[in-house]
Structures are given as structure tokens and as C-alpha cells.
Coordinates of C-alpha atoms and ligand atoms in Angstrom, one line a residue:
M717 CA 0.0 0.4 0.0
Q718 CA 1.2 3.1 -0.3
T719 CA 2.9 6.1 1.8
Y720 CA 1.7 9.7 1.1
L721 CA 4.2 11.9 2.2
N722 CA 4.4 15.3 4.1
T723 CA 5.9 17.7 2.1
I724 CA 9.1 19.8 4.7
N725 CA 11.3 22.9 2.6
G726 CA 9.9 21.7 -0.8
K727 CA 10.8 17.7 0.0
A728 CA 8.8 14.3 0.9
V729 CA 9.7 13.0 3.7
G730 CA 8.3 9.8 5.5
S731 CA 7.8 8.6 9.1
D732 CA 8.8 5.3 10.6
K733 CA 5.8 4.9 11.7
T734 CA 2.8 5.4 9.5
F735 CA -0.8 4.4 10.2
Q736 CA -4.1 3.6 7.6
S737 CA -6.3 5.9 5.7
I738 CA -9.8 4.4 5.8
N739 CA -12.2 5.1 2.9
P740 CA -15.7 5.5 4.7
A741 CA -18.1 4.0 1.8
T742 CA -15.9 0.4 2.4
G743 CA -13.5 0.4 5.5
E744 CA -10.8 -0.4 3.3
A745 CA -7.7 1.4 4.2
I746 CA -6.6 3.3 1.0
G747 CA -3.2 4.4 1.8
L748 CA -0.8 4.4 4.5
V749 CA 0.4 7.9 6.6
P750 CA 3.3 8.9 7.7
I751 CA 2.7 9.9 11.9
S752 CA 5.2 12.7 11.9
S753 CA 7.8 13.2 14.8
K754 CA 8.7 15.8 17.0
E755 CA 12.0 16.4 15.8
Q756 CA 9.9 16.7 11.9
V757 CA 7.1 19.1 13.4
A758 CA 10.6 21.3 14.8
E759 CA 11.4 20.8 10.9
A760 CA 8.9 22.0 9.2
V761 CA 8.4 25.3 11.8
A762 CA 12.0 26.0 11.0
A763 CA 11.8 25.7 7.1
A764 CA 8.6 27.9 7.5
R765 CA 10.5 30.6 9.6
A766 CA 13.5 30.3 6.9
A767 CA 11.6 30.8 4.2
Q768 CA 9.4 33.5 5.7
P769 CA 11.4 36.9 5.1
A770 CA 12.5 36.3 1.4
W771 CA 8.6 35.1 0.8
A772 CA 7.5 38.0 2.6
A773 CA 10.2 40.8 1.3
R774 CA 9.1 39.4 -2.6
P775 CA 7.2 42.3 -4.1
D776 CA 3.2 41.8 -4.3
G777 CA 2.6 41.5 -8.1
E778 CA 4.9 38.2 -8.0
R779 CA 3.1 36.7 -4.5
K780 CA 0.1 37.3 -6.7
A781 CA 1.2 35.7 -10.2
L782 CA 2.2 32.8 -8.3
M783 CA -0.9 32.3 -6.5
M784 CA -2.5 32.2 -9.4
K785 CA -0.4 30.0 -10.4
V786 CA -1.7 27.8 -7.7
A787 CA -5.0 28.1 -8.6
E788 CA -4.1 26.5 -11.8
V789 CA -2.3 23.9 -10.7
I790 CA -5.5 23.2 -8.7
N791 CA -7.2 23.5 -11.7
K792 CA -5.4 20.8 -13.6
N793 CA -5.5 18.3 -11.1
S794 CA -8.8 18.6 -9.6
A795 CA -10.2 15.6 -11.0
Y796 CA -7.0 14.1 -8.6
L797 CA -7.5 15.7 -5.7
A798 CA -11.7 15.2 -6.2
E799 CA -11.2 11.5 -6.4
W800 CA -9.1 11.2 -3.0
V801 CA -11.9 14.2 -1.5
T802 CA -14.5 11.0 -2.6
R803 CA -12.6 7.8 -1.4
E804 CA -11.3 9.7 2.0
Q805 CA -13.9 11.8 2.9
G806 CA -17.2 10.3 1.3
K807 CA -18.7 12.9 0.5
P808 CA -19.5 12.1 -3.5
L809 CA -17.9 13.2 -6.4
G810 CA -21.1 15.4 -7.8
G811 CA -20.5 18.3 -9.9
V812 CA -18.7 21.2 -10.2
G813 CA -19.8 25.2 -9.6
P814 CA -21.8 26.5 -7.4
D815 CA -25.2 25.2 -8.8
Q816 CA -24.5 21.3 -8.1
V817 CA -24.8 18.7 -5.4
P818 CA -22.1 19.8 -3.1
G819 CA -19.7 16.9 -3.7
A820 CA -15.8 16.5 -4.1
R821 CA -15.7 18.1 -7.5
F822 CA -17.5 20.9 -5.9
E823 CA -14.4 21.2 -2.9
V824 CA -11.9 21.3 -5.1
W825 CA -13.5 23.8 -7.3
G826 CA -14.1 26.0 -4.2
C827 CA -10.6 25.8 -3.5
E828 CA -10.0 27.4 -6.5
A829 CA -11.9 29.9 -6.5
W830 CA -10.8 30.6 -2.5
T831 CA -7.4 30.9 -4.5
Q832 CA -8.2 33.2 -6.8
V833 CA -9.9 35.6 -5.2
P834 CA -7.6 36.5 -2.6
A835 CA -5.0 36.5 -5.1
S836 CA -6.9 39.0 -6.4
L837 CA -7.0 41.6 -2.5
D838 CA -5.2 44.2 -1.6
L839 CA -4.9 45.8 2.0
P840 CA -3.5 49.4 0.8
V841 CA -1.7 51.5 2.8
E842 CA -4.8 53.4 5.2
V843 CA -4.2 57.2 6.4
A844 CA -5.6 56.6 10.4
F845 CA -4.8 60.3 10.6
E846 CA -3.7 63.2 8.9
D847 CA -3.3 67.2 9.7
E848 CA -0.9 70.2 8.8
T849 CA 1.6 68.6 11.9
R850 CA 1.3 64.8 11.3
R851 CA 0.3 61.8 9.3
D852 CA -0.7 58.6 10.7
E853 CA -0.1 55.3 8.3
V854 CA -1.5 51.9 9.1
H855 CA 0.5 49.2 7.1
R856 CA -0.4 45.9 7.2
K857 CA 2.3 43.4 7.7
P858 CA 2.5 39.3 8.1
F859 CA 2.8 37.8 10.9
G860 CA 5.6 35.0 9.8
V861 CA 5.1 31.6 11.0
I862 CA 1.2 30.5 10.5
G863 CA 0.3 26.9 12.3
A864 CA -2.7 26.2 11.4
I865 CA -4.8 22.6 12.4
A866 CA -7.5 21.6 10.5
P867 CA -11.0 19.1 10.8
W868 CA -11.8 16.2 8.1
N869 CA -15.1 16.7 7.0
W870 CA -13.9 19.7 4.0
P871 CA -10.3 18.6 3.6
L872 CA -9.6 20.9 1.2
L873 CA -11.6 23.6 1.0
I874 CA -10.8 24.4 5.1
A875 CA -6.9 23.6 4.2
I876 CA -7.0 25.9 1.8
W877 CA -8.8 28.6 4.1
Q878 CA -5.7 28.6 6.0
I879 CA -3.3 28.5 3.8
I880 CA -4.0 31.3 0.7
P881 CA -5.0 34.2 2.6
S882 CA -1.7 33.1 4.9
I883 CA 1.2 33.0 2.2
R884 CA -0.9 36.3 0.2
A885 CA -0.5 38.0 3.2
G886 CA 3.6 37.6 3.4
N887 CA 3.3 34.8 5.9
T888 CA 4.2 31.2 5.8
V889 CA 2.6 28.1 7.4
V890 CA 2.4 24.5 8.5
I891 CA -0.4 22.7 8.3
K892 CA -1.6 19.3 10.1
P893 CA -4.6 17.7 8.1
S894 CA -6.8 15.5 10.4
E895 CA -6.4 11.9 11.2
Y896 CA -9.3 10.8 9.1
T897 CA -8.5 12.9 6.0
S898 CA -4.7 13.3 5.5
I899 CA -4.1 12.4 2.1
G900 CA -5.7 14.5 0.4
T901 CA -4.6 17.1 2.1
L902 CA -1.2 16.1 2.0
E903 CA -1.5 15.7 -2.0
L904 CA -2.1 19.5 -2.6
V905 CA 0.2 20.9 -1.0
R906 CA 3.0 18.3 -2.7
L907 CA 1.1 19.7 -5.6
I908 CA 1.1 23.3 -4.6
N909 CA 4.6 23.2 -4.3
E910 CA 5.5 22.6 -7.8
V911 CA 5.1 26.5 -7.9
L912 CA 5.8 27.9 -4.5
P913 CA 9.4 28.3 -3.4
A914 CA 10.5 25.8 -0.8
G915 CA 9.4 26.4 2.5
V916 CA 6.4 28.5 2.3
V917 CA 3.8 25.9 3.1
N918 CA 4.7 22.8 5.1
T919 CA 2.9 19.8 6.1
V920 CA 3.2 17.4 9.2
S921 CA 0.4 14.5 10.3
G922 CA -0.7 12.3 13.2
A923 CA -3.5 13.2 15.2
G924 CA -3.5 15.5 18.3
E925 CA -0.3 15.0 19.7
V926 CA 1.4 16.1 16.6
G927 CA -1.3 19.1 16.4
S928 CA -0.4 19.3 20.4
W929 CA 3.2 20.0 19.4
L930 CA 3.1 21.9 16.6
V931 CA 0.5 24.3 18.0
S932 CA 3.5 24.7 21.2
D933 CA 5.8 25.6 19.1
P934 CA 6.9 28.8 20.2
R935 CA 8.2 30.0 17.2
L936 CA 4.9 30.0 15.5
D937 CA 3.6 34.1 15.6
K938 CA -0.1 33.1 14.5
L939 CA -2.5 29.3 15.2
M940 CA -5.6 28.9 12.7
F941 CA -7.7 25.9 13.7
T942 CA -11.0 24.7 12.5
G943 CA -12.0 22.1 14.9
S944 CA -14.2 21.0 18.0
A945 CA -14.9 23.4 21.1
R946 CA -12.7 20.5 22.5
T947 CA -9.8 20.9 20.8
G948 CA -10.3 24.4 20.4
V949 CA -10.0 25.1 23.9
K950 CA -6.5 23.3 24.3
V951 CA -5.5 25.5 21.3
A952 CA -6.5 28.6 22.7
E953 CA -4.8 27.5 25.6
A954 CA -1.7 26.9 23.6
A955 CA -1.9 30.0 21.9
A956 CA -2.3 32.1 24.8
K957 CA 0.8 30.5 26.7
N958 CA 2.7 32.0 23.7
V959 CA 0.8 34.9 23.6
I960 CA 0.1 34.6 19.8
P961 CA -3.2 35.7 18.3
V962 CA -5.3 32.6 17.4
T963 CA -8.5 32.5 14.6
L964 CA -10.9 29.8 16.1
E965 CA -13.5 28.3 14.0
L966 CA -15.1 26.0 15.4
G967 CA -18.4 24.1 16.2
G968 CA -22.3 25.7 15.3
N969 CA -25.9 24.3 16.1
D970 CA -27.5 26.8 13.5
A971 CA -31.2 27.0 13.9
A972 CA -33.1 27.5 10.9
I973 CA -36.4 29.6 11.6
M974 CA -39.5 30.0 9.1
L975 CA -41.3 32.6 9.7
P976 CA -45.8 32.0 8.9
D977 CA -45.6 33.2 5.9
A978 CA -42.8 31.2 4.4
D979 CA -44.2 28.6 2.0
P980 CA -42.6 25.2 2.5
K981 CA -42.8 23.8 -0.7
A982 CA -40.6 26.3 -2.5
M983 CA -38.5 26.4 0.6
A984 CA -38.1 23.0 0.9
M985 CA -35.0 22.4 -1.4
G986 CA -32.5 25.5 0.3
L987 CA -33.6 23.6 3.7
F988 CA -32.7 20.1 3.1
W989 CA -29.5 21.2 1.4
G990 CA -28.9 23.6 4.5
A991 CA -29.2 20.7 6.7
F992 CA -27.6 17.3 5.1
I993 CA -24.6 19.6 2.6
N994 CA -22.0 16.8 3.1
M995 CA -24.5 14.5 5.7
G996 CA -24.5 17.2 7.4
Q997 CA -20.8 17.5 8.2
T998 CA -20.6 21.0 8.3
C999 CA -20.1 23.5 10.5
A1000 CA -22.9 25.7 9.4
A1001 CA -25.2 23.2 8.5
A1002 CA -28.9 24.2 9.4
K1003 CA -29.2 21.8 13.0
R1004 CA -32.2 22.4 14.2
L1005 CA -35.1 23.5 12.1
Y1006 CA -38.2 25.9 14.3
V1007 CA -41.2 25.4 11.9
P1008 CA -44.8 27.3 13.2
E1009 CA -47.8 25.0 13.8
S1010 CA -49.5 26.0 10.7
L1011 CA -46.4 25.6 8.5
Y1012 CA -45.7 21.8 10.4
D1013 CA -47.1 19.4 8.5
A1014 CA -46.5 20.9 5.1
T1015 CA -42.4 21.5 5.9
V1016 CA -42.2 18.2 7.2
Q1017 CA -44.1 15.8 3.7
A1018 CA -41.8 18.5 1.3
L1019 CA -38.9 17.7 3.3
K1020 CA -39.8 14.5 4.0
E1021 CA -40.0 13.4 0.2
L1022 CA -36.9 15.2 -0.6
A1023 CA -34.6 13.0 1.7
Q1024 CA -36.5 10.0 0.3
A1025 CA -35.6 10.6 -3.3
M1026 CA -31.7 10.9 -2.5
P1027 CA -29.9 7.7 -3.2
M1028 CA -27.6 7.7 -1.2
G1029 CA -24.0 5.1 -1.4
D1030 CA -20.8 5.4 -2.6
G1031 CA -19.5 8.6 -3.6
M1032 CA -17.3 7.1 -6.7
K1033 CA -20.3 5.2 -8.2
D1034 CA -22.6 8.4 -10.7
G1035 CA -25.7 8.6 -9.3
T1036 CA -25.2 9.2 -6.0
V1037 CA -25.5 12.6 -4.3
M1038 CA -25.5 11.3 -0.4
G1039 CA -22.3 9.4 0.6
P1040 CA -21.6 7.8 3.8
I1041 CA -20.7 9.2 7.4
Q1042 CA -16.9 10.3 7.5
N1043 CA -16.0 8.5 10.4
K1044 CA -17.0 6.0 13.1
M1045 CA -16.7 8.6 16.0
Q1046 CA -19.4 10.4 14.5
Y1047 CA -21.2 7.5 12.8
D1048 CA -21.5 6.0 16.8
K1049 CA -22.3 10.3 17.8
V1050 CA -25.9 10.2 15.2
V1051 CA -26.5 6.9 16.8
D1052 CA -25.9 7.7 19.7
L1053 CA -28.4 10.9 19.6
V1054 CA -31.1 9.4 16.8
E1055 CA -31.8 7.1 19.8
S1056 CA -31.7 9.5 22.9
A1057 CA -34.3 11.1 20.5
K1058 CA -36.6 8.3 20.7
T1059 CA -36.7 8.3 23.6
E1060 CA -36.8 11.7 25.0
G1061 CA -40.2 11.5 22.6
G1062 CA -39.3 12.1 19.8
T1063 CA -41.0 10.6 16.3
I1064 CA -38.9 9.3 13.1
V1065 CA -40.3 10.4 10.1
C1066 CA -37.5 8.7 8.4
G1067 CA -34.4 7.2 8.2
G1068 CA -33.8 6.1 12.1
A1069 CA -31.8 3.0 12.0
P1070 CA -28.1 2.5 10.6
A1071 CA -28.5 1.4 7.3
G1072 CA -26.0 -1.7 7.3
G1073 CA -21.9 -2.0 6.6
P1074 CA -19.9 -2.0 5.0
G1075 CA -19.1 1.4 5.6
Y1076 CA -20.7 3.8 8.2
F1077 CA -23.6 4.9 6.1
Y1078 CA -27.1 6.3 8.3
P1079 CA -30.1 7.5 6.4
L1080 CA -31.4 10.7 6.2
T1081 CA -33.8 11.3 9.5
L1082 CA -36.5 13.3 10.2
V1083 CA -37.4 13.7 13.7
T1084 CA -40.4 15.6 14.6
G1085 CA -42.1 16.0 18.2
L1086 CA -38.9 17.1 20.1
K1087 CA -38.3 20.4 22.0
D1088 CA -35.5 22.6 23.1
G1089 CA -33.5 20.3 25.8
N1090 CA -34.1 17.8 24.1
R1091 CA -30.6 16.5 23.2
L1092 CA -30.8 16.2 19.8
V1093 CA -32.0 19.5 19.6
D1094 CA -28.9 21.1 21.9
E1095 CA -26.5 19.0 21.1
E1096 CA -24.3 19.4 17.8
Q1097 CA -25.7 15.8 15.8
F1098 CA -22.4 16.8 12.8
G1099 CA -24.5 14.3 10.6
P1100 CA -27.7 13.3 8.6
V1101 CA -30.3 14.8 11.4
L1102 CA -32.5 17.1 11.6
P1103 CA -35.1 17.6 14.2
I1104 CA -37.6 19.9 12.9
I1105 CA -39.4 21.7 16.2
K1106 CA -42.8 23.5 16.4
Y1107 CA -42.7 26.7 18.0
R1108 CA -46.0 29.4 18.9
D1109 CA -44.9 32.6 18.2
V1110 CA -42.1 34.2 16.4
E1111 CA -40.8 35.7 19.7
E1112 CA -40.5 32.0 21.0
A1113 CA -38.4 30.9 17.9
I1114 CA -35.7 33.9 18.6
A1115 CA -35.0 33.1 22.0
S1116 CA -34.7 29.0 21.0
A1117 CA -32.5 30.4 18.3
N1118 CA -30.3 32.2 20.7
R1119 CA -30.2 30.2 24.2
L1120 CA -27.6 28.0 23.6
N1121 CA -23.5 28.8 23.8
V1122 CA -22.7 28.9 20.1
G1123 CA -23.5 30.8 17.6
L1124 CA -21.8 30.0 14.0
G1125 CA -24.7 30.7 11.1
A1126 CA -28.3 30.9 11.6
S1127 CA -31.1 30.9 8.8
V1128 CA -34.2 32.7 8.6
W1129 CA -37.4 32.4 6.4
S1130 CA -40.1 34.9 4.7
A1131 CA -41.4 35.7 1.5
D1132 CA -41.2 39.1 2.9
T1133 CA -37.1 39.5 3.5
A1134 CA -37.4 42.9 5.1
K1135 CA -39.5 41.1 8.2
A1136 CA -36.9 38.1 8.1
A1137 CA -34.3 40.9 8.2
A1138 CA -36.0 42.4 11.3
V1139 CA -35.7 38.8 13.0
A1140 CA -32.0 38.2 11.7
G1141 CA -31.1 41.1 13.2
R1142 CA -32.4 39.4 16.7
I1143 CA -29.9 36.4 16.0
Q1144 CA -26.8 35.7 17.8
A1145 CA -25.2 34.3 15.0
G1146 CA -21.8 35.6 13.2
T1147 CA -24.2 34.9 9.8
V1148 CA -28.0 34.5 9.6
W1149 CA -28.7 33.8 6.0
I1150 CA -32.2 34.6 4.6
N1151 CA -34.1 31.5 2.6
Q1152 CA -30.6 30.2 1.9
H1153 CA -28.4 28.5 4.7
G1154 CA -24.5 28.0 4.1
M1155 CA -23.9 29.8 1.3
I1156 CA -20.3 31.1 1.8
H1157 CA -18.6 33.0 -0.7
P1158 CA -14.9 34.1 -0.6
M1159 CA -15.2 37.7 -0.4
V1160 CA -17.8 37.4 2.4
P1161 CA -16.4 37.2 6.4
F1162 CA -17.1 34.2 8.2
G1163 CA -17.0 33.5 12.2
G1164 CA -18.5 32.5 14.9
A1165 CA -20.3 34.4 17.6
K1166 CA -19.9 32.6 21.5
G1167 CA -18.8 29.2 22.1
S1168 CA -18.5 28.8 18.1
G1169 CA -15.2 30.8 18.0
Y1170 CA -13.4 34.1 17.4
G1171 CA -12.3 36.0 14.9
V1172 CA -13.3 36.1 10.7
E1173 CA -11.8 34.2 8.1
F1174 CA -13.0 35.2 3.6
G1175 CA -12.3 38.6 1.9
V1176 CA -10.8 41.4 3.2
D1177 CA -11.5 40.8 6.7
G1178 CA -10.3 37.8 6.5
L1179 CA -6.6 38.4 5.2
K1180 CA -6.4 41.6 7.1
A1181 CA -6.8 38.7 9.9
V1182 CA -3.2 37.2 8.9
T1183 CA -2.0 40.3 9.2
R1184 CA -1.2 42.7 12.2
P1185 CA -1.0 46.0 11.6
Q1186 CA 1.9 48.8 12.3
V1187 CA 1.7 52.4 12.5
I1188 CA 3.9 54.5 10.7
S1189 CA 3.6 58.2 12.6
I1190 CA 5.1 60.9 10.6
K1191 CA 5.8 64.5 11.9
K1192 CA 5.3 66.9 9.5
Ligands
NAD1437 P1 -11.4 17.8 16.6 O1 -11.3 18.8 16.8 O2 -11.1 16.2 17.1 O3 -9.9 17.6 15.6 C1 -9.5 19.0 14.5 C2 -8.2 18.5 14.2 O4 -7.6 19.2 15.9 C3 -7.3 17.6 14.1 O5 -6.8 17.7 12.6 C4 -7.2 17.0 15.2 O6 -5.7 15.9 14.9 C5 -6.2 18.0 15.5 N1 -6.0 18.0 17.4 C6 -6.5 17.0 18.4 N2 -6.5 17.8 19.3 C7 -5.8 18.5 19.2 C8 -4.7 19.5 20.1 N3 -4.7 19.2 21.7 N4 -3.6 19.6 20.1 C9 -3.9 20.8 18.7 N5 -4.5 20.2 17.6 C10 -5.4 18.8 17.7 O7 -12.2 18.1 15.8 P2 -13.1 17.1 14.1 O8 -13.7 16.2 14.7 O9 -11.9 17.3 12.9 O10 -14.2 18.3 13.5 C11 -15.3 18.6 13.9 C12 -15.7 19.7 14.2 O11 -15.1 20.9 13.4 C13 -16.8 20.0 14.6 O12 -18.0 20.7 15.9 C14 -17.5 21.0 13.5 O13 -18.9 22.0 14.0 C15 -16.1 21.8 13.5 N6 -16.1 22.8 12.8 C16 -16.0 24.0 12.4 C17 -15.8 24.5 11.2 C18 -15.8 26.2 11.5 O14 -15.7 26.9 10.1 N7 -16.4 26.9 11.9 C19 -15.4 24.1 10.3 C20 -15.5 22.4 10.5 C21 -15.5 21.9 11.1

């Protein structure tokens, strides 16, 4: 079985120890991943450190041009990378572009878009103050070396979100992918190293211990972490010890609220994908749906028809729309939450029992009859299960949306967008979508409120987040 290698200082690096990467649709091993040693993690940080001054000193236009080459490399290798996403993460190949089933080809297309957009953005010098006595300019400087830790749900796209703005701004990067989905990311970084100078983007691989060595390295200047709240706290502690900033993109439990004037049939497809994108394994997926009594039965029926019509299976096969859950840990969590929903008075509308192996398949599941306080409503399921909760008045729905200590995304669904916007403004979340859910965009800042983390990614704000301001104050 092939071992896929890390890239450190532009060179392929293996390790004495490896682990198997598993295809979640078949349960089969598909490749070996090195477990980086502590020395290799230190070596990767040293390589990034050594490469950073020259990278930052390059004329901005050169860095931009190299980044457009990175986008070309991704495009040229898109079929190869998409196959790795499907075989390792599970999401079906699907189509390309924003209007298609959001599968692996969509993920790789997103990597290209999220490379081209930051490549085209600038952070011009701002004049904070000027009068006849002084001129104060704000310049944007790279932090230096960024340590990045990625999760398993969108393994390539989230790695790109961490890598690309960082290097655009003149930082260098060491990234550790999730142990569940390492190969695609290692291959992506190997490929983009064909056009980048050695040491600008480096990888290390392994599980939490390797991640902890990386984030506690005192030579790092900033951390970027996407993953669970539990690990996020540890990463924030490591950042605090070295007095460096950290961007935390943590979990959520996004509420979607239908207002009484919404049309369940017209909105069903948007709601469906808002909840079940990537089998619900998406940080900003709709994870609890609040529906007024008057629309309840029609909404449940419309979503049930869609859920039952989506072919599930191995994503490498044509026509597959839904894949497996990515790993056993997540699969067990989904099973546990559905079982507890049954004991807490929930009614299973469809799905609700494991689909049987091989692979971690679980049917799309809708649950009615639950209320706030039930586990499936209060805990992030991060899987193909949606509780649909009845509400009486909109105030009650807003209070429900806000009652948990997370606030990544939310959505409001209505025929009247002004009315929806008034409700949206009262929801405590980083993004509130109207008549759509989870529709992120490379120009639009994205980040969480409350326990969902802090700092933003994407757009000009995301680029600023990987720089520090330096004031040049001139006496006239
Ligand atoms: P996780 O926290 O278990 O793992 C994330 C990464 O952290 C992995 O690479 C892991 O190896 C690493 N890690 C584990 N222990 C570490 C330590 N002590 N120090 C440093 N790194 C360590 O999360 P996961 O299960 O991979 O991801 C699922 C979670 O991520 C969900 O809660 C989801 O909502 C969240 N998520 C958030 C966003 C977002 O943008 N807000 C995006 C995707 C996923």
C-alpha cells in the first residue's frame, strides 16, 4: 500500500511510523499516512521560519502571480484531488460549481475560487489621521509563521482557507490535516509546492499529539484552528502561553427559523441542502429547524419527500448524491443522538436506524415531536439528522435560536425579506442567511459568535486577520 508523504521545505518526508487511511464508504484501507515525529514538526516550523523573510520581501505582484499559479495547479489536478476527497472523506464526486450537488468536485472547485479571490485582494496603506502636524499610516504586515490545524469534513477546502490568505499576506505555513482525511491534503500541498518556493507551505501529519506539538511551538506567530470546541480550547491555551493570536472556527448548532408567511414547498430544497450538505457534517449546516404550527405538516412532508429521493452510496459511483458518515466516532455519535431522541419523545419521520455495513452509512433522518432541552436539539449532531421543532410565536423561535452557547450561523425563511431581516438582526450568530443557509462566499467574512469561536476568515477581513497593523507616524 502506498505511503503518502509530507512536504517539508519542498521535500517529500516520510516517517518510521504510519497509520492507515480508511475509505468510509467501504471500510477499506486506501493508503498509509506518516506519523510525524516531534523533530519533524520542529523541522517544518524551522523551514517555514527560514522561508518567511524572503517570501514576505517579494514584490506583491509576484506573490499574486504565484498564487494564480497555485489556482492553475489545483485546476489541472482537480479530477485527482476530487477522487481523494471522495475516497477519503466520503462525499460523492457530484458536479462542479455552485449550482451542483455540493460534492468533491464542488469542494475542489471551491479551493480554486478561494485561491483566486484572495490572490486578487489588496490591503492598501490606510491613513488613520492627518493634519498639518502629522500623518499616521496603517500598514499591514504578515505575522510570520502560521500554524494551522484542519478538520475532516471539508479537508481540502478548509486547508485552503487557512493556507491561501496566510501566504497571500506574506506569511508561511505549517499545516496538520485531520488524521481521518490526511492524504488529500498532503497531496494538495505536494502539488502546490510545484509552484511555490520551498518552505512556504509545509505539512505534518498524525493525530492530536502531533497537533499539540505544532501549536505549542514557540516559533509560531499565529494559529488557525478549525474543529471541535473541546480541541479549540486546548489550541487557545497553547496560543495564550506563547502570547500569539488564534483564529478559532469551532462547532455550531445553527437554527433555521421559518416565518409563518414562508412557502414550505418553495423553500424545501434550500432547507434540505442547508441541513444535509455533506451529510450534515458541515460547521454551518442547519442543525435544528423551527417551524410555526400552521406550516409544520407541510414542511415535514416536503422535506421527507426530498430525503427519501436522494440516492445514498459509494460516492465514486455515478448518480450517488449522499455518501457515508466520515468516521466511526461521528457515526456512533449520530446513532446515540437518534436513540436518545426516541426515548425523549421524538417521532422518526424517515430514517432513524443504521443502514448496515460495509461503510458508515446512516439514512437521512427527520425527527419531529422534540423540544428545546432534548439532546438532539441541544447538541451538535454533525450528521444526517434534522430535528424539526414546532413553535407558536416568532418571539419564542428567536429565544430558542439564541438559548445555546454557540452562534456560528442561522437562517430565517420568509416571503418578506425585510421582515426576515428584522428577525435575523436579533439572532446571536456570526452569519444569518435569509432564504438560504450556509451559502458562504470568498468575499464575505465568516466566523462565529459565542462558543463558536472568534476571528473571521474570507474577504478583506479574513486577509486582515492574518496580518498585524503597523503604524508609521510621521511628524510634518
Ligand atoms: P477535532 O477538534 O476533533 O479535530 C480537529 C483537528 O484538531 C484535527 O486535525 C485533530 O488532529 C487536531 N487536534 C486534536 N487534538 C489536538 C490538540 N491537543 N492540539 C492540536 N490539535 C489537535 O474536530 P473534528 O472532529 O475534526 O471536526 C468536527 C468539529 O469541527 C465540529 O464540531 C464542527 O462543527 C467543527 N467545524 C467547524 C468549522 C468552522 O468553520 N467553524 C468547520 C468545520 C468543522
